[in-house]
mmCIF file of C-alpha atoms in Angstrom:
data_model
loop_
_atom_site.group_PDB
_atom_site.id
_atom_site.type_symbol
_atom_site.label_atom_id
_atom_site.label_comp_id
_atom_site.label_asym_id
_atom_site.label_seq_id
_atom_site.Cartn_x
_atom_site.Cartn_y
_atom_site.Cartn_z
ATOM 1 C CA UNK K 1 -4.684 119.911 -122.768
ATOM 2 C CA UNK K 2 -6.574 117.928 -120.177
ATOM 3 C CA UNK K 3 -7.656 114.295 -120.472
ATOM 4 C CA UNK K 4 -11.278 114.863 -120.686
ATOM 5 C CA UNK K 5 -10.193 117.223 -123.841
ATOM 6 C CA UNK K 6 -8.496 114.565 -125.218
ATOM 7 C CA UNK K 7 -10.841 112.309 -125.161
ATOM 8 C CA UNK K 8 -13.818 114.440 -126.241
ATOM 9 C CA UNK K 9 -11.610 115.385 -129.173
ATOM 10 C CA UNK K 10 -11.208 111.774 -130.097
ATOM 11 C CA UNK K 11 -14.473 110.480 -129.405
ATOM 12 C CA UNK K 12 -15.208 113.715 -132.365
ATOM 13 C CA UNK K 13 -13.119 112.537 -134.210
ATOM 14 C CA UNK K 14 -14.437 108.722 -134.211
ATOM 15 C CA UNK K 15 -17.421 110.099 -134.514
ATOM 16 C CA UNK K 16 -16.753 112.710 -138.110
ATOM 17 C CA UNK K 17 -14.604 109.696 -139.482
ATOM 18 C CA UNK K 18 -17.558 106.897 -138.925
ATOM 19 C CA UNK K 19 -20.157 109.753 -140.769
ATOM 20 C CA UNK K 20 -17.570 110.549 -143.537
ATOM 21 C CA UNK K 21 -16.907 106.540 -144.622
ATOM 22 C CA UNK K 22 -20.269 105.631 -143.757
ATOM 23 C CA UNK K 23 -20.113 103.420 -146.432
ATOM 24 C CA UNK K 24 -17.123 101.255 -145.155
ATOM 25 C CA UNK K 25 -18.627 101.325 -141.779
ATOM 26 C CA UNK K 26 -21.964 99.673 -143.332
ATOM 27 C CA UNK K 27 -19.950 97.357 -145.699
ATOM 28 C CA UNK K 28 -17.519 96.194 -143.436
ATOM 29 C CA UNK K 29 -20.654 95.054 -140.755
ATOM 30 C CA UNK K 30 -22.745 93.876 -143.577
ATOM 31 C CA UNK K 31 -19.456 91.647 -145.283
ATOM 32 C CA UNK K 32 -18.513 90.161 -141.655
ATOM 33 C CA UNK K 33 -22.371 89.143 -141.026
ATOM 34 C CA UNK K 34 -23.016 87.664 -143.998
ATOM 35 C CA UNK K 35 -19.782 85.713 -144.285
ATOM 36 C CA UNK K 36 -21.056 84.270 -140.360
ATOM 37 C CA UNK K 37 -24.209 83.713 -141.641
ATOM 38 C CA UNK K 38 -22.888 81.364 -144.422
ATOM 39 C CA UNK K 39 -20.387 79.713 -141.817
ATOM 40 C CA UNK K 40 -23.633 79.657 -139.617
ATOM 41 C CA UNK K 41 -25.555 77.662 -141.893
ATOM 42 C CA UNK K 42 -22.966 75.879 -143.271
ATOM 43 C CA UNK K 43 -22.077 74.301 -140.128
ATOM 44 C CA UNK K 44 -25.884 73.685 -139.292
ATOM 45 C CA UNK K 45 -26.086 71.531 -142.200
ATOM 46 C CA UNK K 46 -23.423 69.087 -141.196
ATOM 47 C CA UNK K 47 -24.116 69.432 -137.847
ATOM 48 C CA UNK K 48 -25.768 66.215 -135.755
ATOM 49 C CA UNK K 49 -28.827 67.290 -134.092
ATOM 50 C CA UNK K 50 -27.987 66.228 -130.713
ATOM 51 C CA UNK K 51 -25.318 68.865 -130.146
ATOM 52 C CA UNK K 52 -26.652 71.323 -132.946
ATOM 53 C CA UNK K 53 -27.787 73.815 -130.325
ATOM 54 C CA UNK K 54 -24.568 73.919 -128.240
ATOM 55 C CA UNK K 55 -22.372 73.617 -131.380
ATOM 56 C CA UNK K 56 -24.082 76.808 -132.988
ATOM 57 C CA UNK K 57 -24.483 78.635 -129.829
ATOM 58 C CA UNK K 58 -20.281 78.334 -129.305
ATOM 59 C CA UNK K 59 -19.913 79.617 -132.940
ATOM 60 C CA UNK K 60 -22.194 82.647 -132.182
ATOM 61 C CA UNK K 61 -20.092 83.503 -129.388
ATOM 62 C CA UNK K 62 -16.725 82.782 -130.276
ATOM 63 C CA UNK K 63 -17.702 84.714 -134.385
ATOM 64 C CA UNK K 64 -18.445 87.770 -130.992
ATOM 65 C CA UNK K 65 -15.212 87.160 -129.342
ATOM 66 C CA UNK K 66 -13.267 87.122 -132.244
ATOM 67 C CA UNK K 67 -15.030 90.653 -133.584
ATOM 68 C CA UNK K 68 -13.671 92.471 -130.486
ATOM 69 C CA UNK K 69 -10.534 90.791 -130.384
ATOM 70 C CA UNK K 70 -9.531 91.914 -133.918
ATOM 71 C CA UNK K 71 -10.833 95.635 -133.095
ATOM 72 C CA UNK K 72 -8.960 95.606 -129.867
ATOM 73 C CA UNK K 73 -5.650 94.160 -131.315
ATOM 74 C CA UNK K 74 -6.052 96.670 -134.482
ATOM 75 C CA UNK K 75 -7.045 99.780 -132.504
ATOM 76 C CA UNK K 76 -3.486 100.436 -131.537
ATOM 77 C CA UNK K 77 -1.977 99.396 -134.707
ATOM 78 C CA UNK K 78 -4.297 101.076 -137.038
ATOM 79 C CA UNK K 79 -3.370 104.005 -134.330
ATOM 80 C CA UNK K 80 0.199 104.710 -135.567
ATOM 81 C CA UNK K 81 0.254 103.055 -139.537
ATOM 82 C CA UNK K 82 -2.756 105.108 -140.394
ATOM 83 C CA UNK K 83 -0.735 108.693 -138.403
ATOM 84 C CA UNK K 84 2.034 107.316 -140.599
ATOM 85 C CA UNK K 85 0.643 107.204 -143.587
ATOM 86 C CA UNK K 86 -1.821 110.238 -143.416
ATOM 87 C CA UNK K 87 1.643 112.094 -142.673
ATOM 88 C CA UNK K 88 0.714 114.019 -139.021
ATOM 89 C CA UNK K 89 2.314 111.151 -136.810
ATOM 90 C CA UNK K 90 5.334 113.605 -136.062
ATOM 91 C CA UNK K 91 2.484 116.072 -134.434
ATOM 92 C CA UNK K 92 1.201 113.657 -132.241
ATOM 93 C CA UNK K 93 4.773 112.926 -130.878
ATOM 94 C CA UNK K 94 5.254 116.549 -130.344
ATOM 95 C CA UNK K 95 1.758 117.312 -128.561
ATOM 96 C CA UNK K 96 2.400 118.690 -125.102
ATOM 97 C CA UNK K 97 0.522 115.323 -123.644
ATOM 98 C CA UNK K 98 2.741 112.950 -125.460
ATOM 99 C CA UNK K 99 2.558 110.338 -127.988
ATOM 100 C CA UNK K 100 1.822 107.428 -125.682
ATOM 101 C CA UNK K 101 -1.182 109.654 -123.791
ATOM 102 C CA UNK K 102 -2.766 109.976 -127.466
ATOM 103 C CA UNK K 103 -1.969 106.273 -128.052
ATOM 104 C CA UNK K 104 -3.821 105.504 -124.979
ATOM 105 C CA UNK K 105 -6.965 107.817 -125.439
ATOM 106 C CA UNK K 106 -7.273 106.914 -128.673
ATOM 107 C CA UNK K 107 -7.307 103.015 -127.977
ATOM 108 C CA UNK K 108 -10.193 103.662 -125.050
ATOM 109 C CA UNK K 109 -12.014 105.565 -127.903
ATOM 110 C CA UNK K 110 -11.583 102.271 -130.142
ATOM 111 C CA UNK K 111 -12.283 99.794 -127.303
ATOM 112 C CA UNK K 112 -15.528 101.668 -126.491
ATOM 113 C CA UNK K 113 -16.838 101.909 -130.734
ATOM 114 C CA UNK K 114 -15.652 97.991 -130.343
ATOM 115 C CA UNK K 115 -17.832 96.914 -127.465
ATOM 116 C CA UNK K 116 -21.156 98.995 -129.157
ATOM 117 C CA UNK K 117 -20.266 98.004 -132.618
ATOM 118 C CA UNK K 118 -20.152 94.090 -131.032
ATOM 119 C CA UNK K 119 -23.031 94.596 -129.689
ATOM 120 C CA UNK K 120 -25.047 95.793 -132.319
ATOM 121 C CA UNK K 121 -24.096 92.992 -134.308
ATOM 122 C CA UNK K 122 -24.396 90.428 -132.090
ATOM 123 C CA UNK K 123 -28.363 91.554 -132.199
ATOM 124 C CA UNK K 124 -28.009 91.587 -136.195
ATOM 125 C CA UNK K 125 -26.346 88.174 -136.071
ATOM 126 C CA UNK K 126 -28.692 86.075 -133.799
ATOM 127 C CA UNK K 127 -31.792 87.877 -135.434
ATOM 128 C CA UNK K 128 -30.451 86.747 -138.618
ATOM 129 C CA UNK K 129 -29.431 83.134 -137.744
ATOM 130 C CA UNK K 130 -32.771 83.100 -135.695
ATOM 131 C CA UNK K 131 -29.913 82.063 -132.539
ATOM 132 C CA UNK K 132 -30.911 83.876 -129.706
ATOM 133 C CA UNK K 133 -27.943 83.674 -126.519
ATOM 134 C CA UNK K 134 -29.137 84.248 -123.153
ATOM 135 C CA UNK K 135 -26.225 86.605 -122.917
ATOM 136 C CA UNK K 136 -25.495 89.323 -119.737
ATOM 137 C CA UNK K 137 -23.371 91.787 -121.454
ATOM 138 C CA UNK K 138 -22.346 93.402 -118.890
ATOM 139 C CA UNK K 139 -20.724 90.301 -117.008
ATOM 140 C CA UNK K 140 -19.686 89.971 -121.272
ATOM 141 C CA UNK K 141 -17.747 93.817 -121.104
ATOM 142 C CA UNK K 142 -16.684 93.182 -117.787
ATOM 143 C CA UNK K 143 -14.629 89.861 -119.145
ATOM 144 C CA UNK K 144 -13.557 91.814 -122.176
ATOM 145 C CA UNK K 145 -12.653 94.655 -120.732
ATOM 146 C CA UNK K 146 -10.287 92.862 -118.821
ATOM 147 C CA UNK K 147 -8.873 90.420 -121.031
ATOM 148 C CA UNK K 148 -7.972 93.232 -123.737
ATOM 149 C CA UNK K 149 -5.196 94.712 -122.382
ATOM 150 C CA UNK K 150 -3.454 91.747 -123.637
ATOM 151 C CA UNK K 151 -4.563 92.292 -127.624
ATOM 152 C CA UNK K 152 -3.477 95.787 -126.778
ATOM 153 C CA UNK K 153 -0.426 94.755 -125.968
ATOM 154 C CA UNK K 154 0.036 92.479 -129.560
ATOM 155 C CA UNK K 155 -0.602 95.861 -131.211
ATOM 156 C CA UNK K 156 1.860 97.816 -129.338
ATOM 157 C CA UNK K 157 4.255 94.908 -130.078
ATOM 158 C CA UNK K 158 3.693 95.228 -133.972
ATOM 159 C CA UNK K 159 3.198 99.004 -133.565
ATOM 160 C CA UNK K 160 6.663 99.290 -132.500
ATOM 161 C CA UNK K 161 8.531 97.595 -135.489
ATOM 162 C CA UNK K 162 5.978 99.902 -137.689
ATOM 163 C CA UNK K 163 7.797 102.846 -136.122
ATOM 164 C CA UNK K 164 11.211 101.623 -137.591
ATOM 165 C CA UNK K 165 10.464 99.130 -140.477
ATOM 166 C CA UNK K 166 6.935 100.689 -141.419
ATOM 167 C CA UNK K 167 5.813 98.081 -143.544
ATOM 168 C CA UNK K 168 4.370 94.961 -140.990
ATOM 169 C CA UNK K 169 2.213 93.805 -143.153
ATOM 170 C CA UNK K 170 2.688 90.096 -142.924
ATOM 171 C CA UNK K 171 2.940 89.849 -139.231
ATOM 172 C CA UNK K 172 -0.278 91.826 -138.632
ATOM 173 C CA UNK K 173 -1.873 89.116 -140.751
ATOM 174 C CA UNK K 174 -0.151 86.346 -139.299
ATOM 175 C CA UNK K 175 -1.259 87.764 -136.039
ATOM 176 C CA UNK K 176 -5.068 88.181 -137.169
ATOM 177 C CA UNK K 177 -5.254 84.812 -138.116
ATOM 178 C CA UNK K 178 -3.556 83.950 -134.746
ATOM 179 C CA UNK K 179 -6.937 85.427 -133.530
ATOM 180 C CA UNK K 180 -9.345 82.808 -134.723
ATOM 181 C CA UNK K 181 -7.857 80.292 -133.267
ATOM 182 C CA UNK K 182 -7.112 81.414 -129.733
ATOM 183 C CA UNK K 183 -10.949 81.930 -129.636
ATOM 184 C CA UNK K 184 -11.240 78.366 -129.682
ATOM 185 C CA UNK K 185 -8.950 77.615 -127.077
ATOM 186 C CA UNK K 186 -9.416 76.631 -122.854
ATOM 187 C CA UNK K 187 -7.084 78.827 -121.456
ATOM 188 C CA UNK K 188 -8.887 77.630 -118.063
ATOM 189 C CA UNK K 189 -8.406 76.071 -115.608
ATOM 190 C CA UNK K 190 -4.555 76.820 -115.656
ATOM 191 C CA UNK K 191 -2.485 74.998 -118.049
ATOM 192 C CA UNK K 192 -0.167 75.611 -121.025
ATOM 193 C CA UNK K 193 -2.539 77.255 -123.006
ATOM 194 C CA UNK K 194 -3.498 80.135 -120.365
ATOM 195 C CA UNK K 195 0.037 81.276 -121.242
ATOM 196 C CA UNK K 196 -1.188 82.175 -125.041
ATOM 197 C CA UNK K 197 -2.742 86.225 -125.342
ATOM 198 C CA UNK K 198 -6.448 86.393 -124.586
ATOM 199 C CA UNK K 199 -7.396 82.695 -124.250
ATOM 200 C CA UNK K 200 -7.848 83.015 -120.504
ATOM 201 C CA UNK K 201 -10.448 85.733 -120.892
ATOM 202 C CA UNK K 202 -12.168 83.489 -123.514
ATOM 203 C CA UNK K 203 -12.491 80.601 -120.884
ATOM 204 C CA UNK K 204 -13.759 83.009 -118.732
ATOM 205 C CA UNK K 205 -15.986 84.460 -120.843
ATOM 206 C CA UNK K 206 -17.812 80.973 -122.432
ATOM 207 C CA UNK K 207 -17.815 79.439 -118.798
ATOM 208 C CA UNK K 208 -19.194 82.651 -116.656
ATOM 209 C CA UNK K 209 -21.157 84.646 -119.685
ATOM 210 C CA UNK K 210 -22.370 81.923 -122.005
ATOM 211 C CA UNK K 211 -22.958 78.746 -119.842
ATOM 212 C CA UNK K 212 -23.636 80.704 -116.444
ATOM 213 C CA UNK K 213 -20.983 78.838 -114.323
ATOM 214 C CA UNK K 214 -20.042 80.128 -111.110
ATOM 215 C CA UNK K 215 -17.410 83.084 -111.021
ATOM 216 C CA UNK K 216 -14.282 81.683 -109.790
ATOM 217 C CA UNK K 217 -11.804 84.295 -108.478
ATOM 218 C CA UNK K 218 -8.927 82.158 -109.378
ATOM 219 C CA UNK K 219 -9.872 82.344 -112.981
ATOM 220 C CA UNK K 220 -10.209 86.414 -112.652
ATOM 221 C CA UNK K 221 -6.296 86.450 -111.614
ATOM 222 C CA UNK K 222 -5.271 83.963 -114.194
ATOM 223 C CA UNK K 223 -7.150 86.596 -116.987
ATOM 224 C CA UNK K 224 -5.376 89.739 -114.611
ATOM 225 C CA UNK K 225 -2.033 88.283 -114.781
ATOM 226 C CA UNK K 226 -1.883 87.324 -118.720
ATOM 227 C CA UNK K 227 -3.595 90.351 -119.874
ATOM 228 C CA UNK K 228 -0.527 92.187 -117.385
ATOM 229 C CA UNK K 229 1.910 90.127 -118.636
ATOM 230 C CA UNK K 230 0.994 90.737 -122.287
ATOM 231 C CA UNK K 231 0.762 94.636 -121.731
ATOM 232 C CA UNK K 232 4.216 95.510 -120.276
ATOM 233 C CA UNK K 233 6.036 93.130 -122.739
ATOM 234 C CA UNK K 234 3.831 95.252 -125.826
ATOM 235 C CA UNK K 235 5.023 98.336 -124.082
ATOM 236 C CA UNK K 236 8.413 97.655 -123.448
ATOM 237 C CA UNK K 237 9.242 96.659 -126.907
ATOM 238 C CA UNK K 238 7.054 99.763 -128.380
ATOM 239 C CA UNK K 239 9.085 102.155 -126.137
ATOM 240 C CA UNK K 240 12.237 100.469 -127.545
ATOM 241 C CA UNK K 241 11.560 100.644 -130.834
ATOM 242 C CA UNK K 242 9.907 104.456 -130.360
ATOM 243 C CA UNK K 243 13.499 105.161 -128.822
ATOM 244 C CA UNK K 244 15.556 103.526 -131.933
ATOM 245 C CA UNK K 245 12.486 106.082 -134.758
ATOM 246 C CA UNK K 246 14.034 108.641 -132.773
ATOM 247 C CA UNK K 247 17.969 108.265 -132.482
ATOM 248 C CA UNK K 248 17.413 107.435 -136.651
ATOM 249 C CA UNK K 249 15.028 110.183 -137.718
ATOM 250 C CA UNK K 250 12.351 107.849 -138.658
ATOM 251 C CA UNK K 251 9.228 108.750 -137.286
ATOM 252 C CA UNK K 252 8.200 111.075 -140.153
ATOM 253 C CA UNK K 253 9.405 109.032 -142.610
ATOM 254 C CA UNK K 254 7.249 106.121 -144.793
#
């Protein structure tokens, strides 16, 4: 099976799945807009007016960052619980391209429905908070793009103790949570907090994307390195714990 299969046969299946829970796909955008919208308002009511605009242009931006982070932390995880549970995880192991090749198509498929789904309500969201950002998104996918490999590698870190112990309930949770906040970190310029998953692509993003600073190619690296960094310690522990489902007989089981 080559790639471009692969893919094609994912981006189908995306595609059937969105069509056949159309209604979860349409109440799970209009749920996360309206509870913005409240936040939105809420915080425009206590807000000072002489830092209104820049306070409520931030939220607008990081309620965006925060959408893709979750769907690019959850595409890998939803990946192999969802295989689990649905019972055909075993198949995908056994596929002549691999597990991990799946794992990896099918996380570019989720990435991509991300980045359009993020877009299409960050039109719904400033339309309905009456907000418009002067926003280039494609300096905005450029800086996500790059920055996610390190929310992929938080899922493939969770994903591999859901081979073995199956139920990670809690930590995904804990780890969504985790989410909001690194959004409203400054993982730049360098400093402890461009250690934490994601943060430095959120400087990167606010400063080059939102408040159209000058592109620094120091701050690139520092986003390259943690999103790196991030990756092969998710993958490492996945492969470990994909190694231990294997030597126990537990990749079939739930």
């Amino acid at each position: 099976m080559s790639w471009w299969l692969l893919f094609k046969n994912e981006v189908k299946l995306q595609a059937f799945d969105m069509r056949q829970y159309w209604f979860e796909t349409v109440a799970s955008l209009v749920v996360l807009c309206g509870m913005f919208v409240a936040l939105f308002y809420g915080v425009k009511s206590f807000a000072f007016e002489g830092g209104v605009g820049q306070s409520l242009d931030g939220l607008v931006f990081g309620f965006l960052l925060w959408a893709f982070a979750s769907a690019a932390y959850m595409s890998v995880t939803r990946t192999v619980v969802d295989d689990t549970q649905k019972g055909y995880i075993e198949q995908l192991f056994i596929n002549p391209k691999g597990f991990t090749a799946i794992l990896f198509v099918k996380t570019m498929v989720e990435l991509l429905s991300a980045l359009l789904f993020m877009t299409l309500m960050a039109y719904l969201v400033m339309w309905l908070t009456g907000n418009w950002l002067d926003i280039n998104f494609l300096r905005f996918f450029l800086v996500l793009i790059i920055a996610a490999p390190s929310l992929i590698g938080l899922g493939l870190f969770v994903s591999g103790f859901a081979l073995v112990f199956k139920r990670v309930d809690t930590i995904g949770h804990m780890l969504a949570l985790a989410l909001m906040a690194l959004v409203a970190l400054d993982g730049l310029p360098f400093g402890p907090l461009s250690f934490l998953p994601f943060t430095p692509g959120v400087s990167l993003a606010r400063d080059w994307v939102l408040q159209h600073s000058n592109l620094n190619l120091s701050d690139v690296l520092i986003v390259i390195a943690n999103s790196a960094i991030y990756f092969a310690i998710g993958s490492v522990v996945f492969k470990h714990f994909e190694k231990v489902a294997k030597r126990k007989n537990l990749i079939g089981q739930y």
